[in-house]
Structures are given as C-alpha cells and as structure tokens.
C-alpha positions as MATLAB code, in Angstrom:
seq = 'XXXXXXXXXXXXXXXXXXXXXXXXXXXXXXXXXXXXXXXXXXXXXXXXXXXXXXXXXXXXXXXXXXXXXXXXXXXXXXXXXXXXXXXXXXXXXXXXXXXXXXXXXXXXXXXXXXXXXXXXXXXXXXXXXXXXXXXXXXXXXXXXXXXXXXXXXXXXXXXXXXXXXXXXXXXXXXXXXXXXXXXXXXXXXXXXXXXXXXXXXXXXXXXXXXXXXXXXXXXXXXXXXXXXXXXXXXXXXXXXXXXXXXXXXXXXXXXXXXXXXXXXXXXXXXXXXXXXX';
ca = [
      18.196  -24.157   13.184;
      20.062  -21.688   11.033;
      22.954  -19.454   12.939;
      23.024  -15.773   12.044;
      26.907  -14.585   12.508;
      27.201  -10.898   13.084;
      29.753   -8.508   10.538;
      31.639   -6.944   13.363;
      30.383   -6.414   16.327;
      26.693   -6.584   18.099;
      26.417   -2.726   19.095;
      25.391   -1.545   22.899;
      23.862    1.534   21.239;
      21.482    1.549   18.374;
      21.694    3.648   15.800;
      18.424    5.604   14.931;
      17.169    5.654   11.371;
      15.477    8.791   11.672;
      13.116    8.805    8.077;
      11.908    5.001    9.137;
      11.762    5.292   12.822;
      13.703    2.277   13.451;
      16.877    1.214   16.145;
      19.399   -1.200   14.602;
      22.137   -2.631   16.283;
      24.334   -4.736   13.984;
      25.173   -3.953   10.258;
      22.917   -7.003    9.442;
      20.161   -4.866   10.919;
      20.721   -2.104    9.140;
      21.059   -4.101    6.057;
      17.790   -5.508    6.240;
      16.342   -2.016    6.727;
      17.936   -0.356    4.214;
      16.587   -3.496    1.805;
      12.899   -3.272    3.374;
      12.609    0.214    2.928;
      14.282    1.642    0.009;
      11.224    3.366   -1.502;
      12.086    5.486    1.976;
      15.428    6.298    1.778;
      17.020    9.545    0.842;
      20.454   11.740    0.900;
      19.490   11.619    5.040;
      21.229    8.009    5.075;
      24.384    9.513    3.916;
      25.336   10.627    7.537;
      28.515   10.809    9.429;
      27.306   10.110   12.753;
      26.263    6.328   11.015;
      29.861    6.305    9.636;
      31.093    7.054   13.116;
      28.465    4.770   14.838;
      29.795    1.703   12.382;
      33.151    1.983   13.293;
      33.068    2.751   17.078;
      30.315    0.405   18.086;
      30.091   -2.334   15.442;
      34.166   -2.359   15.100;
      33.871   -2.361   11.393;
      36.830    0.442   10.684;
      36.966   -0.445    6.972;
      33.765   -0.438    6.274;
      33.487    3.409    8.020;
      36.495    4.627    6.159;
      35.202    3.486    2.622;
      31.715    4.947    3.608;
      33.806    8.407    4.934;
      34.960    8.756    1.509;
      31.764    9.362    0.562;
      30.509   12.426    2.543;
      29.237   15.465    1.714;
      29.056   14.202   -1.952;
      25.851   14.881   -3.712;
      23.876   12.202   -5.090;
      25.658    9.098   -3.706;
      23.192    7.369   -1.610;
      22.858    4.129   -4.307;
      27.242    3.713   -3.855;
      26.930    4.697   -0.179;
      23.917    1.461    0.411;
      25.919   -0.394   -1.996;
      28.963   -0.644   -0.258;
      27.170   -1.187    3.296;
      25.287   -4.086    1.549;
      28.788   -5.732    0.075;
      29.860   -5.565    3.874;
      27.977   -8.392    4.733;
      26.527  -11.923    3.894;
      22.595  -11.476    4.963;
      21.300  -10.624    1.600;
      21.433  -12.279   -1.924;
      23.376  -10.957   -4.529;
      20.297  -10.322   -6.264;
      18.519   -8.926   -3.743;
      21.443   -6.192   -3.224;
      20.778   -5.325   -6.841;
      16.978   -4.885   -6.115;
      17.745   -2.279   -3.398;
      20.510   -0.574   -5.211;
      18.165   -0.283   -8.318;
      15.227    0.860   -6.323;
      17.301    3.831   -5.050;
      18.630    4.378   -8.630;
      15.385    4.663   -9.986;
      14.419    7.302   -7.383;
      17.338    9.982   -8.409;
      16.074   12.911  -10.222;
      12.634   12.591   -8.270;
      11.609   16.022   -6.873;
      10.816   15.428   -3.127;
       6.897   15.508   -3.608;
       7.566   12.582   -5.933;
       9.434   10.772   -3.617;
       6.821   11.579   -0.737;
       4.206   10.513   -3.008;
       6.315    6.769   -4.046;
       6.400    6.456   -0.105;
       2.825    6.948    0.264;
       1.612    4.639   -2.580;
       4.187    2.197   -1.444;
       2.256    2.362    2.398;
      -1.256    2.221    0.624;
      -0.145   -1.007   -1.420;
       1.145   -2.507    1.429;
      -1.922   -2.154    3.350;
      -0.875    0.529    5.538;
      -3.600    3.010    4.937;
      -4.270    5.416    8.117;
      -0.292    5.993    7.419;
      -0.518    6.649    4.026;
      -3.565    8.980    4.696;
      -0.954   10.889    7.265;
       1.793   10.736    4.107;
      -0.949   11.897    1.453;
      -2.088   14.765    3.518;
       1.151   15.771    4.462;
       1.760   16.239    0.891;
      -1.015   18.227    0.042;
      -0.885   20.293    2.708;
       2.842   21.670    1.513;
       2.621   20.814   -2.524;
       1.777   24.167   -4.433;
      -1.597   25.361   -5.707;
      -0.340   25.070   -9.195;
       0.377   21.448   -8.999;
      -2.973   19.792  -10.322;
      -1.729   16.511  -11.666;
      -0.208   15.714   -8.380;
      -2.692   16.936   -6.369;
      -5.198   15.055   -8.129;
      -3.031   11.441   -8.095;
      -2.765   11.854   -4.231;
      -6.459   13.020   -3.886;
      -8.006    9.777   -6.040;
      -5.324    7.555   -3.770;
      -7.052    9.195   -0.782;
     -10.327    8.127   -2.325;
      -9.145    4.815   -2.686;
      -8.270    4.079    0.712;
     -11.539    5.482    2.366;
     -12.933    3.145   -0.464;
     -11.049    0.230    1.333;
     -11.928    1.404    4.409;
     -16.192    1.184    3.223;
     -15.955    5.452    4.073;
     -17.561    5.752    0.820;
     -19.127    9.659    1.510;
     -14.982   10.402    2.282;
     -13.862    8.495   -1.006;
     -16.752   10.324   -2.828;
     -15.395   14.066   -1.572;
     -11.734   12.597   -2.881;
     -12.913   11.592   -6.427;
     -14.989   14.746   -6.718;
     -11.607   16.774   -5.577;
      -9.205   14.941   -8.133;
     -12.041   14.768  -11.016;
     -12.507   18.455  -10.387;
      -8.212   19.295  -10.663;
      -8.017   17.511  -14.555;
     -11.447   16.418  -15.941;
     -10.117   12.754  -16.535;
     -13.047   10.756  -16.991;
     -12.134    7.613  -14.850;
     -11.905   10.177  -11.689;
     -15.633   10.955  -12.399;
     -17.053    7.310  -12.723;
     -15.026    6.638   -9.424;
     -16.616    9.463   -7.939;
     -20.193    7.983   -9.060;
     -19.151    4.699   -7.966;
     -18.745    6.089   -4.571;
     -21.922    7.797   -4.430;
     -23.639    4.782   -5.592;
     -22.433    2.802   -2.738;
     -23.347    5.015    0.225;
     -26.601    6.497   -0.964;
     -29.715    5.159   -0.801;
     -30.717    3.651   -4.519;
     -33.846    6.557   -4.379;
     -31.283    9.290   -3.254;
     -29.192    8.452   -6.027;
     -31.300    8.190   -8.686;
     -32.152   11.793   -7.602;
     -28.831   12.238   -7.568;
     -28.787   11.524  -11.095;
     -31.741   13.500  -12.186;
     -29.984   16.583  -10.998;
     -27.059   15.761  -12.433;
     -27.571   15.132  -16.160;
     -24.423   15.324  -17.175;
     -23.919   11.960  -14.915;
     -26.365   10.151  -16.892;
     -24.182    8.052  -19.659;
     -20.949    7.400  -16.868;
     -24.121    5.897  -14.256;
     -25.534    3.625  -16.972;
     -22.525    2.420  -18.028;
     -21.635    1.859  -14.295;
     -25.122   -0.267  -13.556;
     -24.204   -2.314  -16.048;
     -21.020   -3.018  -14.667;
     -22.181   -3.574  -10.977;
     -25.026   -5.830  -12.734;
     -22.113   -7.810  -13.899;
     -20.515   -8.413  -10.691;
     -23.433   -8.666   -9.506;
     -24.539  -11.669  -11.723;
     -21.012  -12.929  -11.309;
     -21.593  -13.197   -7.414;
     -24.775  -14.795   -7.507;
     -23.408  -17.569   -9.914;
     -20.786  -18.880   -7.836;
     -21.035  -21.930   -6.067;
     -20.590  -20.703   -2.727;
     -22.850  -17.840   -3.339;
     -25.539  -20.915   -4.069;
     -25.110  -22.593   -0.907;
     -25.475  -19.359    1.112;
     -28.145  -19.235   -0.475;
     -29.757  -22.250    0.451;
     -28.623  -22.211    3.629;
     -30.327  -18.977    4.646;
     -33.782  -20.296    3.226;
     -33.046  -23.344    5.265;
     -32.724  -20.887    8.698;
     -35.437  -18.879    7.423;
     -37.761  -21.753    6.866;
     -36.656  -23.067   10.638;
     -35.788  -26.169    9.459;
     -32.536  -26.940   12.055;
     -32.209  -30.486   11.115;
     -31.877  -30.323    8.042;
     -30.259  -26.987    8.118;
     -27.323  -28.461   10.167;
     -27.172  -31.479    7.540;
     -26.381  -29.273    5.010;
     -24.070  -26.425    6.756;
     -22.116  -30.197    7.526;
     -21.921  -31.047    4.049;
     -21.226  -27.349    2.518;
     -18.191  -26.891    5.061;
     -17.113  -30.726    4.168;
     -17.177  -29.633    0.421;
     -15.201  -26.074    1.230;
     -11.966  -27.872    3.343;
     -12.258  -30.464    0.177;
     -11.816  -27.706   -2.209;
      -9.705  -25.699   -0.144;
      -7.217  -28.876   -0.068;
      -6.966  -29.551   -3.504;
      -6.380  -26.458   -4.525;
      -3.120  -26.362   -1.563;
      -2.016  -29.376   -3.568;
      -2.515  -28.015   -7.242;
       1.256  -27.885   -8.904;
];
C-alpha cells in the first residue's frame, strides 16, 4: 500500500476555501484542490490569511514567504498556484502544467465568463441542479444588453432540463435563447423539445399554427426516424423484442429459455469487449 508523506506539517485547523466550499488540512490537500478545481479559482486564492495559515499551521515558512511576495499584486494567481504546486511531490509535472495553464487561459475573462466556464464545467460533469443554481445566478445579475450570453446560458439551461426528461422546462429555455439571436439550431432544439413532451396530435397542431415551423419539423422527423430505425435494428433492441411477445403470448417456459440465453449472450459480449486491446 502506497504511503502519502505530508510537505510540512498535518494542520489542527483547516483552512477554508471559500469559492469551493472545501476544508484542507495539509498543502497536499490544498494541492489537489487547487488541481480539481481550477476552472473555479480566481484572484480570491491570492489571500494572506492562506499565506499565514501555511506557515503557522503547516510549518512551511518558505513556502509562506515566497507566496507573501506575491500579495496585493494584480493578476498573479497562475505564479501564486504555481509555486504552491512546486512545494510538493503529490502531482505530476505535467499535471502542474495542466492547472497552471487552465488558470492562464482564464485571465482576461470578464467575471460572467468565468461564472459561465464554472457552470458549463458543473453541467459537463454531471452536476446539473448546481449548474442550474450557477446559470441562474448569472442571469439574474448579467445585463439586459447581453444577448449572446444570455442566450448560451439559457440553451445550457435547456439542455439540462433536457437531461433531466423536463422537456416543457427545456422547451421555455430554447424558446428564450432562440428568441435573444435567431440562430437556427436554438429553434430546432426548441421543436425538439416540444416534440418530446406533447402529444404527437398536439404537436402536429402545434405545427399547423406555426407555419413558419414547418421545414425545421420535417427535417427533424426525419432525423428522429433515423434514430429511430437505428434503435430498432440493434441486436438488443431484437431480443427485447422477442422477449416481450414471448410475455405477452404467456409463454413462461419458453420465455425463461430465452431471457437465459439473451443474458448468456450479453455477459459474453460484455466480456469480450473488457478484453478488446
């Protein structure tokens, strides 16, 4: 079992990283915090009280003075994480330079931007009612005059109620961001939506009174009859198939037979491809 050593020492008192709501106690802590959320970080991180905190309770005097000389100087948060990650052993060279160049990449982002990176970063990673909470937050403070943003965050808010099957609340966002800049892949998301929640009769009144919608929703049935197709062609889609005309037809015996032999032929599969490469 692999041994950890500590740079310094093991603090009694965390320190509190306000912007990610997180205690560390050791600089390897805070290391792996600053490396897991980078998209996060701003000038905030750049505090005395974590200079002071590093040198009274972890010991590591050096480290605080180098990070003191850095203080009250705008715009050095990529040298002030890069010279807390040199400090210590727990991450790869490389993976210092991933966090450094994350935070380089962020300077010159206006704070809605940065809100906004934060918020896509929390959708992508599969945190959605947060991201929701981030999104709205940044609508309810970005200007009026803002479209293009406000639209971007809007169609991300559509996209997680789409995850989330709230297809009438993804609909409303599409509509909002289509609405803010005309862009023509907001509107067939926006049809998209209302062609999963409503009814197929309520949409295709829908449609009729909404000519304008006419071209986007053929061109959209023809891509759900793809998937559709698509679906239906795949083997397991087949032995669903079969197997629910086997229940239907009450059949049990030879029902069971072949729900035995579909799941032997899926943990088959499902083995050599584990072993492929």
């Amino acid at each position: 079992m692999p041994i950890l050593t500590t740079t310094g020492v093991r603090a009694r008192n965390p320190y509190h990283l306000k912007e990610l709501d997180w205690n560390v106690y050791s600089l390897e802590e805070l290391c792996y915090a600053v490396y897991k959320s980078a998209q996060f970080l701003s000038e905030d991180l750049v505090d005395p009280a974590l200079v002071k905190w590093l040198s009274e309770e972890c010991g590591l005097n050096e480290l605080s003075r180098s990070l003191s000389a850095l203080l009250g100087v705008k715009g050095v948060l990529p040298e002030f994480v890069q010279t807390l990650l040199r400090a210590s052993d727990y991450l790869s060279e490389e993976l210092k330079k991933q966090t450094v160049a994350i935070l380089r990449a962020g300077e010159g982002l206006e704070l809605f931007e940065q809100r906004e990176a934060k918020a896509d970063y929390l959708m992508d990673s599969g945190h959605f009612y947060q991201a929701l909470s981030e999104y709205d937050a940044i609508l309810e403070s970005l200007p009026a005059e803002e479209r293009n943003m406000r639209a971007r965050v809007e169609h991300s808010r559509g996209v997680i109620y789409t995850e989330l099957f709230r297809f009438a609340y993804a609909a409303d966002c599409f509509d909002r961001a289509y609405r803010l800049t005309g862009s023509r892949k907001f509107y067939r998301d926006y049809l998209a939506a209302i062609r999963l929640y409503l009814p197929d009769a309520d949409y295709v009144s829908f449609i009729a009174r909404h000519p304008e919608a006419y071209d986007a929703s053929l061109a959209l049935e023809k891509r759900m009859e793809e998937v559709r197709d698509y679906a239906e062609s795949t083997i397991g889609s087949r032995q669903i198939a079969r197997l629910k005309n086997l229940k239907k037809d009450g059949d049990s015996q030879e029902f069971a037979e072949e729900l035995a032999a579909t799941l032997k032929e899926l943990r088959s599969n499902y083995r050599a491809n584990m072993t492929v490469g």
